[in-house]
XYZ file of C-alpha atoms in Angstrom:
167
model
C 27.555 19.341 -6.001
C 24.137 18.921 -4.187
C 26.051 17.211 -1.178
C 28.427 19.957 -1.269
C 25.794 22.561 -0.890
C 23.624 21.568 1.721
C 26.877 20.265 3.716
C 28.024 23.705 3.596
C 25.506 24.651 5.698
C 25.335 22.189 8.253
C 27.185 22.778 11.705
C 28.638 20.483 13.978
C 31.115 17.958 13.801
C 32.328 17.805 10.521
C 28.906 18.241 8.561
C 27.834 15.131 7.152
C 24.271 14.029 4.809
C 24.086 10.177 5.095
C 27.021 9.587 6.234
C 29.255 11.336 4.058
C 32.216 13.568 6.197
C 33.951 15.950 4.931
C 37.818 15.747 5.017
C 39.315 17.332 8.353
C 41.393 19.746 6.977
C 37.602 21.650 5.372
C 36.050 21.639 8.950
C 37.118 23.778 10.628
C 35.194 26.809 8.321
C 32.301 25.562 8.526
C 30.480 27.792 10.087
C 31.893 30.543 8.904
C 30.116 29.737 5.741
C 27.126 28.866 7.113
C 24.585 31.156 5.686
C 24.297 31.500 2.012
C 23.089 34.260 -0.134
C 20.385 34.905 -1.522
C 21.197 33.745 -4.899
C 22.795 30.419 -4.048
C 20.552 29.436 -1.550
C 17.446 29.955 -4.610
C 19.639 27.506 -6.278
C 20.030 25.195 -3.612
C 16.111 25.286 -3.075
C 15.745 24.600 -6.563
C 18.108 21.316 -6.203
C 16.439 20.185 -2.639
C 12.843 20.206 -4.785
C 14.483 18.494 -7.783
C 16.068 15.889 -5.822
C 12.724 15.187 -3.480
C 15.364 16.369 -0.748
C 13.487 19.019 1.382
C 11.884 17.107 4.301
C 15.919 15.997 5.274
C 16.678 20.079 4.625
C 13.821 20.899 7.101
C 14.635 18.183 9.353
C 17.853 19.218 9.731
C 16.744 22.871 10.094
C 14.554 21.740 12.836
C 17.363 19.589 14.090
C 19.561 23.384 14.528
C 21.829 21.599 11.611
C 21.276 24.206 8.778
C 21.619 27.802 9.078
C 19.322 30.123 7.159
C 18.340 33.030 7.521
C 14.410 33.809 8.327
C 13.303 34.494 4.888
C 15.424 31.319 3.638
C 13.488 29.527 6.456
C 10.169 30.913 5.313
C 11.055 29.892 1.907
C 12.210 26.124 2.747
C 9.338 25.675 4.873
C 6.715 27.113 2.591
C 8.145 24.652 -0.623
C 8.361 21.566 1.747
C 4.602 22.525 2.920
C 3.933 22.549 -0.919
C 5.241 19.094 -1.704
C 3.336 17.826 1.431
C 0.532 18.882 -0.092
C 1.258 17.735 -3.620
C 1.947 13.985 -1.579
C -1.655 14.176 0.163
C -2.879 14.534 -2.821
C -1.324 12.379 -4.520
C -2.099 9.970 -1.808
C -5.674 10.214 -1.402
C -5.758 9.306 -5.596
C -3.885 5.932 -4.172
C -6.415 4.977 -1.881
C -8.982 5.783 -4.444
C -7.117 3.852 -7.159
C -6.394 0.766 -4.599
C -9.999 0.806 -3.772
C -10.757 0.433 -7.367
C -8.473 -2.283 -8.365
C -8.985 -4.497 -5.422
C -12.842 -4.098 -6.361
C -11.762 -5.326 -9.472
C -9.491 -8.416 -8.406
C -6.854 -6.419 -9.781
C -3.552 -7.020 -7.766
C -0.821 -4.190 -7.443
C 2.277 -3.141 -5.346
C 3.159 0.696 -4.982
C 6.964 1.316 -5.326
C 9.004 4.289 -4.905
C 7.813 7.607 -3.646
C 4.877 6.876 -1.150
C 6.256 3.354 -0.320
C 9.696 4.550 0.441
C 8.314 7.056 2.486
C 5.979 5.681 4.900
C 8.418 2.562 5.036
C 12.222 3.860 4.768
C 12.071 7.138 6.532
C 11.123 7.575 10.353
C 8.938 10.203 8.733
C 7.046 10.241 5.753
C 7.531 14.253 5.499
C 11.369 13.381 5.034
C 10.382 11.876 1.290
C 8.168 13.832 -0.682
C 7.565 12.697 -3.990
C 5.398 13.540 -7.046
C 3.903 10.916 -8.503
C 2.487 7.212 -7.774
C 4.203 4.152 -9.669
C 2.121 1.180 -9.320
C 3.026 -2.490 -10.450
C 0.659 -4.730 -12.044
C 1.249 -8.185 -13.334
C 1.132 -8.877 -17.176
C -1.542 -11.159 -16.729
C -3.983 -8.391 -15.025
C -2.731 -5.608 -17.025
C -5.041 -4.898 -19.147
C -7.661 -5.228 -16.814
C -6.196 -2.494 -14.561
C -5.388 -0.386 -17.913
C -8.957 -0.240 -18.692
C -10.093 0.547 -14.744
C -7.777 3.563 -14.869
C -8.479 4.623 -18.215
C -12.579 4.342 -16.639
C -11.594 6.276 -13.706
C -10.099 9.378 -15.944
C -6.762 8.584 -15.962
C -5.150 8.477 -19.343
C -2.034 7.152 -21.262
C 0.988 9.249 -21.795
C 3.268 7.618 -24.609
C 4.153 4.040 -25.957
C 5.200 3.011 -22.792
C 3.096 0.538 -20.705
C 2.376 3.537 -18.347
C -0.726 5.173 -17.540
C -0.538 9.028 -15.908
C -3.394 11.220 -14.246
C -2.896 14.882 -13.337
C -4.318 15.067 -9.945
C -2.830 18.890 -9.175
């Protein structure tokens, strides 16, 4: 359904989102339904954020692919400038956190969200993401347990996880 939405509003040549087309005999209204109102495209924004999708919405507003109307635009804009912040954030803890555990002889990889972005996209701003997923090896877990637990950070559950609220 998410697909559906957003390729409703993209123009062109049979509006497509990573590669997906849509079937020739839907193309050719396409733009006739290009702008959506009001209360679909809240729902749509509310999917894009959900789905850590609106830095490809923006880029393919920028990109004269998606047809809103200025106070959609505003809106878009303004939540992808909020999850841009949330990843700065977010990022800064990382480098604070790496810091940290390298001090310690703790070794880690970051996966997902900042990772895929600065290495999968051609622009971060494409991937936002909310949170910072770090792996640890069982043998140096507990050591890097008890350096985030010493830098504030607490655990949330059974789970071998460990979550901070940096926001």
């Amino acid at each position: 359904r998410l697909l559906g939405a957003v390729d409703e509003l993209l123009l062109g040549s049979g509006g497509h989102l990573y590669g997906l087309t849509r079937p020739r005999y839907e193309q050719a209204d396409t733009a006739a339904r290009a702008v959506l109102g009001e209360e679909r495209f809240a729902a749509l924004l509310s999917r894009l954020e959900s789905q850590r999708l609106l830095g490809l919405a923006v880029d393919a507003l920028d990109g004269g692919k998606l047809r809103l109307t200025n106070r959609q635009s505003a809106r878009l804009l303004e939540a992808h400038r909020d999850a841009m912040c949330t990843c700065l954030r977010l990022e800064a803890t990382l480098l604070d956190v790496g810091a940290r555990l390298s001090a310690d002889g703790v070794s880690y990889r970051v996966i997902k969200g900042p990772s895929a972005a600065h290495l999968d996209y051609r622009n971060p701003s494409l991937r936002p993401f909310g949170d910072i997923d770090l792996m640890v090896g069982s043998a140096e877990l507990d050591k890097a347990k008890q350096v985030l637990e010493a830098m504030g950070f607490r655990r949330d559950g059974p789970q071998e996880t460990i979550h901070a609220s940096v926001l």
